[in-house]
PDB file of C-alpha atoms in Angstrom:
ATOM      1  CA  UNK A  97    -135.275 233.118 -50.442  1.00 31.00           C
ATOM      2  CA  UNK A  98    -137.375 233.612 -47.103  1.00 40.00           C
ATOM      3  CA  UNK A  99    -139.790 230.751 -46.600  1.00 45.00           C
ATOM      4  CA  UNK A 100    -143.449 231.276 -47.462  1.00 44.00           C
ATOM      5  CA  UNK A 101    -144.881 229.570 -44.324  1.00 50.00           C
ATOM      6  CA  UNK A 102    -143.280 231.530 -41.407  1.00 53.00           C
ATOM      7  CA  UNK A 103    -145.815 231.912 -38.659  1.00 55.00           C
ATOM      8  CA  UNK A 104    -147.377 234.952 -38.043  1.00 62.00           C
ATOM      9  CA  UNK A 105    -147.290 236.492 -34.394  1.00 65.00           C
ATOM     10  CA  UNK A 106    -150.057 238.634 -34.127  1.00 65.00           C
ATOM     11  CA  UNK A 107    -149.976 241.851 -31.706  1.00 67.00           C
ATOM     12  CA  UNK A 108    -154.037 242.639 -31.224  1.00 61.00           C
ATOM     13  CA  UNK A 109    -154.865 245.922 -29.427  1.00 64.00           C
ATOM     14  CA  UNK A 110    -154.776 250.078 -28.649  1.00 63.00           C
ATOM     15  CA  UNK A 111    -152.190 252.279 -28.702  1.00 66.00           C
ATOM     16  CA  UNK A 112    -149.839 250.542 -26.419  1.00 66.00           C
ATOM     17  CA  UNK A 113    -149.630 248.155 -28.666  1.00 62.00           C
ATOM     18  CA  UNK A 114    -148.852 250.494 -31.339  1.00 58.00           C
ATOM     19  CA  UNK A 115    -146.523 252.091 -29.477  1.00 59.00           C
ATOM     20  CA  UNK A 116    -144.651 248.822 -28.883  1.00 61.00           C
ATOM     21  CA  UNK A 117    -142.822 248.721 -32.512  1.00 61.00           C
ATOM     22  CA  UNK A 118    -140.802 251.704 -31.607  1.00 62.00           C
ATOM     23  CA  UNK A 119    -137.213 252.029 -30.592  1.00 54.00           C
ATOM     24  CA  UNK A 120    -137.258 249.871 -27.556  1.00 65.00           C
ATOM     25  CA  UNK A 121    -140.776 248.383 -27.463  1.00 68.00           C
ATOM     26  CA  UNK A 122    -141.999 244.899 -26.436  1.00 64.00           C
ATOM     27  CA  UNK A 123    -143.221 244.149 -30.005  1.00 66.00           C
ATOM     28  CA  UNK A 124    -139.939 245.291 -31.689  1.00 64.00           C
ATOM     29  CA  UNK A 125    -138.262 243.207 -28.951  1.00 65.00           C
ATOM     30  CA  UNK A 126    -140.072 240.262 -29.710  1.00 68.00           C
ATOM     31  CA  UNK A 127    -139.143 240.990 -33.673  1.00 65.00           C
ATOM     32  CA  UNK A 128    -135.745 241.243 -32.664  1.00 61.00           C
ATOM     33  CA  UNK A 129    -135.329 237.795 -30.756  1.00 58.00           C
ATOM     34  CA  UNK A 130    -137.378 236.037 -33.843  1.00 58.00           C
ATOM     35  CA  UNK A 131    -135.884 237.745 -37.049  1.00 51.00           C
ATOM     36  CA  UNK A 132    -133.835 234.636 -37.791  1.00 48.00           C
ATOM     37  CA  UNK A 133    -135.984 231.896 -37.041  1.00 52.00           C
ATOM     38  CA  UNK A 134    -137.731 229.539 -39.435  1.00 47.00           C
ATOM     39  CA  UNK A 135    -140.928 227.931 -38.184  1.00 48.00           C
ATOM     40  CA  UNK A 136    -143.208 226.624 -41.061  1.00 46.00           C
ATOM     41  CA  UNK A 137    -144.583 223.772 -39.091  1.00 44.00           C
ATOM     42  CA  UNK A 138    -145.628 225.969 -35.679  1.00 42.00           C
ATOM     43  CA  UNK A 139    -148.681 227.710 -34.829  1.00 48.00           C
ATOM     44  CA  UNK A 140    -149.532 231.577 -34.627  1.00 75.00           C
ATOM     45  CA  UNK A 141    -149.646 233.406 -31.568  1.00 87.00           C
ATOM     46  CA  UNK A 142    -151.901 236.234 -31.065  1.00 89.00           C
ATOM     47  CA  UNK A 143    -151.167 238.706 -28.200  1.00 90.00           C
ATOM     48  CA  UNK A 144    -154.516 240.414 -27.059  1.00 92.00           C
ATOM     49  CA  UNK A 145    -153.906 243.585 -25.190  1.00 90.00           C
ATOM     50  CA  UNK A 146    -157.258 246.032 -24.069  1.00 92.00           C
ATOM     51  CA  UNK A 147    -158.884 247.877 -21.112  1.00 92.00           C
ATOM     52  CA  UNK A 148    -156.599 250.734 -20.579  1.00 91.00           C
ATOM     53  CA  UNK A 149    -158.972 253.245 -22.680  1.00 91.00           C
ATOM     54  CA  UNK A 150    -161.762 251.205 -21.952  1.00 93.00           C
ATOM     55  CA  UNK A 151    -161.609 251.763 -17.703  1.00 93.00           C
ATOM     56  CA  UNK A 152    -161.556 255.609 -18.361  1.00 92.00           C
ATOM     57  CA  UNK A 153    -164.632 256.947 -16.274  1.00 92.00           C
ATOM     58  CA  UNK A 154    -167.974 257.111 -18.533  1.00 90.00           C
ATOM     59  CA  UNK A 155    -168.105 261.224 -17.815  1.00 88.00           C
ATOM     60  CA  UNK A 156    -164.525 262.096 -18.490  1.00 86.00           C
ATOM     61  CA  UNK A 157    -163.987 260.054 -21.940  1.00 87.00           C
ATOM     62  CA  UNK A 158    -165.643 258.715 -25.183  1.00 86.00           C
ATOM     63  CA  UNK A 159    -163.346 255.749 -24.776  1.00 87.00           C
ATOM     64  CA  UNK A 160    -165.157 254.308 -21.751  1.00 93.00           C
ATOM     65  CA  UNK A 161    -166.201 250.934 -22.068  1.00 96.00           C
ATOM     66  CA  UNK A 162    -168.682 249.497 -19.123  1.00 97.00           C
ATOM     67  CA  UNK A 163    -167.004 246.839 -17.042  1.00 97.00           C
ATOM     68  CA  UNK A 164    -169.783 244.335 -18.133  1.00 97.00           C
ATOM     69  CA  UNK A 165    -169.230 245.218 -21.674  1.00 97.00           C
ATOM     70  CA  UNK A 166    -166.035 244.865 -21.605  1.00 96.00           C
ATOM     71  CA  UNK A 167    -165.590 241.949 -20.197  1.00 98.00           C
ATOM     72  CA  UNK A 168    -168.050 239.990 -22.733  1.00 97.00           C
ATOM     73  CA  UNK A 169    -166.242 241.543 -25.791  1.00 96.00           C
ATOM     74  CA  UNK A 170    -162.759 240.205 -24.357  1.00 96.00           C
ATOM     75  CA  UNK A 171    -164.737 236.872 -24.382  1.00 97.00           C
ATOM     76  CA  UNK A 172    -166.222 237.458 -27.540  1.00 95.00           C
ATOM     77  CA  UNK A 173    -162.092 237.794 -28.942  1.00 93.00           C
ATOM     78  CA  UNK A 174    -161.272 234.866 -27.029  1.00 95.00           C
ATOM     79  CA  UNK A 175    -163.624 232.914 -28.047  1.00 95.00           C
ATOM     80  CA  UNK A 176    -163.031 234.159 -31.606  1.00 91.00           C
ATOM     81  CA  UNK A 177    -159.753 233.393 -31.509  1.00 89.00           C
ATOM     82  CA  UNK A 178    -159.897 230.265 -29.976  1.00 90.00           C
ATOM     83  CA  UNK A 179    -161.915 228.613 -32.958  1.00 88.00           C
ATOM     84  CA  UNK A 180    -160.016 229.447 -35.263  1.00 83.00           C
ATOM     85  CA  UNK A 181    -157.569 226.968 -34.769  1.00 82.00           C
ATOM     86  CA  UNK A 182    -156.930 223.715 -31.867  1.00 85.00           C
ATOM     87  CA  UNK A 183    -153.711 225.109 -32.389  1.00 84.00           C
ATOM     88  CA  UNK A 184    -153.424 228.939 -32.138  1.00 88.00           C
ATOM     89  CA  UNK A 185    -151.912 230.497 -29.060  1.00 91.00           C
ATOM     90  CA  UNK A 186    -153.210 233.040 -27.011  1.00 94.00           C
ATOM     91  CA  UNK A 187    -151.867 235.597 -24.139  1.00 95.00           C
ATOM     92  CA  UNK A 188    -153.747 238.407 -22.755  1.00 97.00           C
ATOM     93  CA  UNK A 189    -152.630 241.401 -21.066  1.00 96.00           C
ATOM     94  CA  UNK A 190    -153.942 242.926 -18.653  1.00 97.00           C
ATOM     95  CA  UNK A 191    -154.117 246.785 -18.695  1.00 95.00           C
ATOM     96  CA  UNK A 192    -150.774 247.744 -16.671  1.00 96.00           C
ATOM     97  CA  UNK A 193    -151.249 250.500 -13.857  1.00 97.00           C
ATOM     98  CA  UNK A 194    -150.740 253.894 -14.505  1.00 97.00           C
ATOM     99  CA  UNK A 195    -149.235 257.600 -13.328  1.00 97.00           C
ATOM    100  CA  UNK A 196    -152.075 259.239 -12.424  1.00 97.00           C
ATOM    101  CA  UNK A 197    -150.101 262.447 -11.943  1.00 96.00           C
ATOM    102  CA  UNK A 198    -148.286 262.104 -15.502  1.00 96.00           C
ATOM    103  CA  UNK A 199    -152.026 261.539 -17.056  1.00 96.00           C
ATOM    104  CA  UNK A 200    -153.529 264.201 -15.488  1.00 95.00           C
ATOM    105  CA  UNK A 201    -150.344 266.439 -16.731  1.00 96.00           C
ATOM    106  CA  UNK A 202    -149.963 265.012 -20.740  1.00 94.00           C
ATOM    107  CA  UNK A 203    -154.026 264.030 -20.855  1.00 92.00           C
ATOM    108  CA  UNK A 204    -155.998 266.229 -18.419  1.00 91.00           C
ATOM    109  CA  UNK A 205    -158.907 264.562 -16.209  1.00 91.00           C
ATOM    110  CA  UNK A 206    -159.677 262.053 -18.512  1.00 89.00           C
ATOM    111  CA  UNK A 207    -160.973 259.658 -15.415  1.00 91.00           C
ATOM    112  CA  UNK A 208    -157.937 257.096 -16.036  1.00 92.00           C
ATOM    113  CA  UNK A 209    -156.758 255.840 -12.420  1.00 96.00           C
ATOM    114  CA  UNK A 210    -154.709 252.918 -11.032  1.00 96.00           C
ATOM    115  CA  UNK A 211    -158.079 251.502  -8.821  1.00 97.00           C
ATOM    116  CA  UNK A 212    -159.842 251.656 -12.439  1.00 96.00           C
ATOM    117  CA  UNK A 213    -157.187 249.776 -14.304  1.00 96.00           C
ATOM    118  CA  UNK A 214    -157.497 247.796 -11.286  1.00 98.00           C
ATOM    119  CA  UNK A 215    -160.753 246.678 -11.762  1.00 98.00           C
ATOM    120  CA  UNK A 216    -160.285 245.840 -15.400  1.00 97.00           C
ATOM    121  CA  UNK A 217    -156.851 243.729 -15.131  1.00 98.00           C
ATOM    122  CA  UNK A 218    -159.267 241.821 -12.762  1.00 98.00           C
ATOM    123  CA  UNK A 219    -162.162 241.504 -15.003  1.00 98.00           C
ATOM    124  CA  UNK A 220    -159.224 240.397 -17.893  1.00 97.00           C
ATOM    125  CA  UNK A 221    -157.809 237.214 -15.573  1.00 98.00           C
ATOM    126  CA  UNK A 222    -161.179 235.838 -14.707  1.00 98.00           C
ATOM    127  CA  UNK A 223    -162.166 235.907 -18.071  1.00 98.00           C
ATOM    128  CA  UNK A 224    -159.099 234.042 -19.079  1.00 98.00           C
ATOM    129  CA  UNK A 225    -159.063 231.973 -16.024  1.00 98.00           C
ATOM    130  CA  UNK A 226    -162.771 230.967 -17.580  1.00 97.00           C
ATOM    131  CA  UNK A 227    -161.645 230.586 -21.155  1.00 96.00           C
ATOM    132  CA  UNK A 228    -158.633 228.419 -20.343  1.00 96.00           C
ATOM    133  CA  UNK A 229    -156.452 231.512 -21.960  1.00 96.00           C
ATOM    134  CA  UNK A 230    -152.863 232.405 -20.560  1.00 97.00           C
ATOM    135  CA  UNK A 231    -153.125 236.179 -19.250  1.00 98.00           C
ATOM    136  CA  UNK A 232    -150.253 238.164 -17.949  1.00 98.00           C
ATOM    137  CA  UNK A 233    -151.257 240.317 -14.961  1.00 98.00           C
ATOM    138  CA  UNK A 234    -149.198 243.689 -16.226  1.00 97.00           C
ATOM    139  CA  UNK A 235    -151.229 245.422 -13.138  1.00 98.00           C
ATOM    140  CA  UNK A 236    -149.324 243.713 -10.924  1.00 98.00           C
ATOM    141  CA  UNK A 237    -146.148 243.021 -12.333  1.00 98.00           C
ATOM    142  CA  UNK A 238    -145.251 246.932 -12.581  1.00 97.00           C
ATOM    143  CA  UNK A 239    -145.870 247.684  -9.673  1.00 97.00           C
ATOM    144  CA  UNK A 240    -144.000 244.310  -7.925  1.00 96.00           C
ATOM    145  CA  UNK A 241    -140.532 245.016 -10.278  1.00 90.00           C
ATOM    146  CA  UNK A 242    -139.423 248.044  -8.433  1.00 94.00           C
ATOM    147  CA  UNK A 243    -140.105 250.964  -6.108  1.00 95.00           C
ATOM    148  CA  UNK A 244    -140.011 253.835  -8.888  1.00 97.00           C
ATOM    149  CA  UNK A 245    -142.111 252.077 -11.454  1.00 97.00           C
ATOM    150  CA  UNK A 246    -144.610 254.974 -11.952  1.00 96.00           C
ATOM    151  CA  UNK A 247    -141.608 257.681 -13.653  1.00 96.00           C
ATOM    152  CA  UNK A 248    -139.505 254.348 -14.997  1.00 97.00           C
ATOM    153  CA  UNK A 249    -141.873 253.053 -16.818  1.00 96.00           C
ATOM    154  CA  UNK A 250    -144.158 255.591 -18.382  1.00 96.00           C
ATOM    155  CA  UNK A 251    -143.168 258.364 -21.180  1.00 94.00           C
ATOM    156  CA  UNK A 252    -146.575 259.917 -20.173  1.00 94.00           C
ATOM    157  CA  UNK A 253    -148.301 258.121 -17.451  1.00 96.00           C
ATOM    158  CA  UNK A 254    -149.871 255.624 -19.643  1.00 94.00           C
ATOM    159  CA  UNK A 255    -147.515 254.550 -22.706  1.00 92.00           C
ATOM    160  CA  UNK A 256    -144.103 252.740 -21.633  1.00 91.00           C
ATOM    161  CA  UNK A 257    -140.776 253.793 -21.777  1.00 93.00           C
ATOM    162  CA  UNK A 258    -138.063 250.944 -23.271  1.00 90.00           C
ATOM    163  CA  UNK A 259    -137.751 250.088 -19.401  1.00 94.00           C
ATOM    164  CA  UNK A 260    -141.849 249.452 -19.149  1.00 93.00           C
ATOM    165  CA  UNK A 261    -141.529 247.431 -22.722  1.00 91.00           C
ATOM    166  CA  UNK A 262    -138.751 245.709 -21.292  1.00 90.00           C
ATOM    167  CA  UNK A 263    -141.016 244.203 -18.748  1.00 94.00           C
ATOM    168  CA  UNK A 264    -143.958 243.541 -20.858  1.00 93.00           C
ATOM    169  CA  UNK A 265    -141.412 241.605 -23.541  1.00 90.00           C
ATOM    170  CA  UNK A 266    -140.014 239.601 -20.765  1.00 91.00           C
ATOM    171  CA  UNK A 267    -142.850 238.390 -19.084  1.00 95.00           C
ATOM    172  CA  UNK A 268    -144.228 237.353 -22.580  1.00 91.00           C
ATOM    173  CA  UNK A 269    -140.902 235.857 -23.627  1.00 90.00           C
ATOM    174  CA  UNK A 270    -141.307 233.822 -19.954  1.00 93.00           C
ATOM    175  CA  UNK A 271    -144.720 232.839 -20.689  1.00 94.00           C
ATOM    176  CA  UNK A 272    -143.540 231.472 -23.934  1.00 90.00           C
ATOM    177  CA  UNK A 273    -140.345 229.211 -22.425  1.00 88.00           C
ATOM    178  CA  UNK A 274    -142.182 228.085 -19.493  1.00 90.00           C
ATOM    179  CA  UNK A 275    -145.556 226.968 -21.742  1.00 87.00           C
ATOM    180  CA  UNK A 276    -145.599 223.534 -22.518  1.00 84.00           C
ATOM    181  CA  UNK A 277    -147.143 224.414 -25.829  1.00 78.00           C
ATOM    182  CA  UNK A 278    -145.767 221.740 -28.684  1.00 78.00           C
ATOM    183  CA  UNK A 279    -144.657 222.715 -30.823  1.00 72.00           C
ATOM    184  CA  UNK A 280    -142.456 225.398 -28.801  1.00 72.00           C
ATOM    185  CA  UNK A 281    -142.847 228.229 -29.634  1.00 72.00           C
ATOM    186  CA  UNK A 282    -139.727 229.301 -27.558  1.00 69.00           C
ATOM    187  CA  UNK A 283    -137.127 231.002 -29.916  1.00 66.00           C
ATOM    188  CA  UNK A 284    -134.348 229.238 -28.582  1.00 71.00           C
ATOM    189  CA  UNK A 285    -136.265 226.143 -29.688  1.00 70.00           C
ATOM    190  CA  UNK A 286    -136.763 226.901 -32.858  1.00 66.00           C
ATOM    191  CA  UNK A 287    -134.047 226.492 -36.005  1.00 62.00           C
ATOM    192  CA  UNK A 288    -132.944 229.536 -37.728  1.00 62.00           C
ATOM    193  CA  UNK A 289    -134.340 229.629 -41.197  1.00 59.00           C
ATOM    194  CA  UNK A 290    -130.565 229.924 -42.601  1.00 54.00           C
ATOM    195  CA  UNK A 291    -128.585 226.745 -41.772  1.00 54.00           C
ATOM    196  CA  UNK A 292    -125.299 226.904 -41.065  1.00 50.00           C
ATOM    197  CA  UNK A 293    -123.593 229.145 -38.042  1.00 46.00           C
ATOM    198  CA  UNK A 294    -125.122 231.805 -36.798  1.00 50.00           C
ATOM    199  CA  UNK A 295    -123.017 235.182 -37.458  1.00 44.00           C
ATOM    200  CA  UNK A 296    -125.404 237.462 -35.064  1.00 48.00           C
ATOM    201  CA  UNK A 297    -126.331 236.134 -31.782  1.00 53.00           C
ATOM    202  CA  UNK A 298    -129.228 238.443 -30.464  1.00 50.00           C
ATOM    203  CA  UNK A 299    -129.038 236.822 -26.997  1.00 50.00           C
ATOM    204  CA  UNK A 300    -125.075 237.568 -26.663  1.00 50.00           C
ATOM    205  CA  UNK A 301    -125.650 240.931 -28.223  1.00 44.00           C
ATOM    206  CA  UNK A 302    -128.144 241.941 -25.618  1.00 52.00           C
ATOM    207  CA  UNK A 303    -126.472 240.618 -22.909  1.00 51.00           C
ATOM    208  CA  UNK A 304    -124.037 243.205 -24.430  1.00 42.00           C
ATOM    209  CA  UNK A 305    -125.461 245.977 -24.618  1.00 44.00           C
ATOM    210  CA  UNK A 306    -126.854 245.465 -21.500  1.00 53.00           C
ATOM    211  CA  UNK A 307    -123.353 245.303 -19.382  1.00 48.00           C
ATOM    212  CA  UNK A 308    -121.876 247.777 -21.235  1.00 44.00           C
ATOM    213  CA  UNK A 309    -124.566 250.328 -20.086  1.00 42.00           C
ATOM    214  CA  UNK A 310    -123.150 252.099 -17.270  1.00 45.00           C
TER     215      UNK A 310
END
């Protein structure tokens, strides 16, 4: 029988987020490398992910958020968060850049650009640098991994491809090994809930799948 106090991972935000429990997302990456573990004695983890929809431009969509605004309700869910529990975990993301061409193609001229996202992943790290949170800079990342990143990693110039989500999953997965968070909350750390040898290594499986792609 599955344990009753497994830890709950929580994955807070818009439709990236959403997005990220498909076939080769970040969040059903993340499922994947903890199916098997057992951790009744760690903490949660709550991944906080906003701003895309919110740095649209106020005249081209409902979804725009002022920069002000949204930087004191990222606080607000920091802060939140944070007293719920000494213990709890936290990593924000910032909004990743985007394709302004794809955008303008799949959503029209909705007033997304990369200099807006730009200002918003900004706004994200210095509230987190202020909070004491762990944020993941997504902005730059994409655009340091590799020359093509605005047709490898977008489906439609804003949601990710299994290439984007593979970035986004390993820079949280990183984030996670290199904390120094105790417990770990590393799933190589952790036991599997089953004792006994482990039938299914998802580690030696990816590695794989991955070499066997040509």
């Amino acid at each position: 029988m599955v344990g009753t106090a497994r830890p709950v991972f929580v994955l807070f935000g818009s439709s990236i987020v959403q997005f990220s429990y498909g076939v080769g997302g970040w969040g059903a990456m993340l499922s994947d490398y903890y199916s098997r573990k057992d951790a009744a004695t760690h903490p949660a983890l709550v991944i906080v992910y906003f701003g895309g929809n919110d740095s649209c431009s106020q005249d081209r969509s409902i979804a725009h958020v002022p920069l002000p605004e949204y930087y004191e309700n990222m606080n607000k869910i920091a802060a939140h968060l944070k007293g719920l529990s000494e213990t709890i975990r936290l990593i924000f993301l910032t909004p990743p850049p985007v394709n302004e061409k794809m955008v303008t193609k799949y959503f029209g001229d909705c007033g997304r650009t990369n200099e807006r996202c730009r200002m918003y992943a900004e706004a994200c790290m210095k509230m987190c640098s202020e909070m004491g949170v762990t944020c993941i800079d997504l902005w730059s990342v994409f655009q340091q991994q590799r020359e093509d990143w605005q047709t490898a990693y977008f489906i439609d110039g804003i949601h990710l491809t299994s290439e984007g989500s593979k970035v986004v999953g390993n820079e949280i997965l990183k984030v996670i090994e290199e904390s120094e968070w105790e417990p770990s909350l590393h799933w190589e750390s952790m036991p599997c809930e089953f004792s006994g040898v482990t039938l299914f290594d998802t580690l030696g499986y990816n590695h794989f799948l991955n070499s066997s792609l040509p």
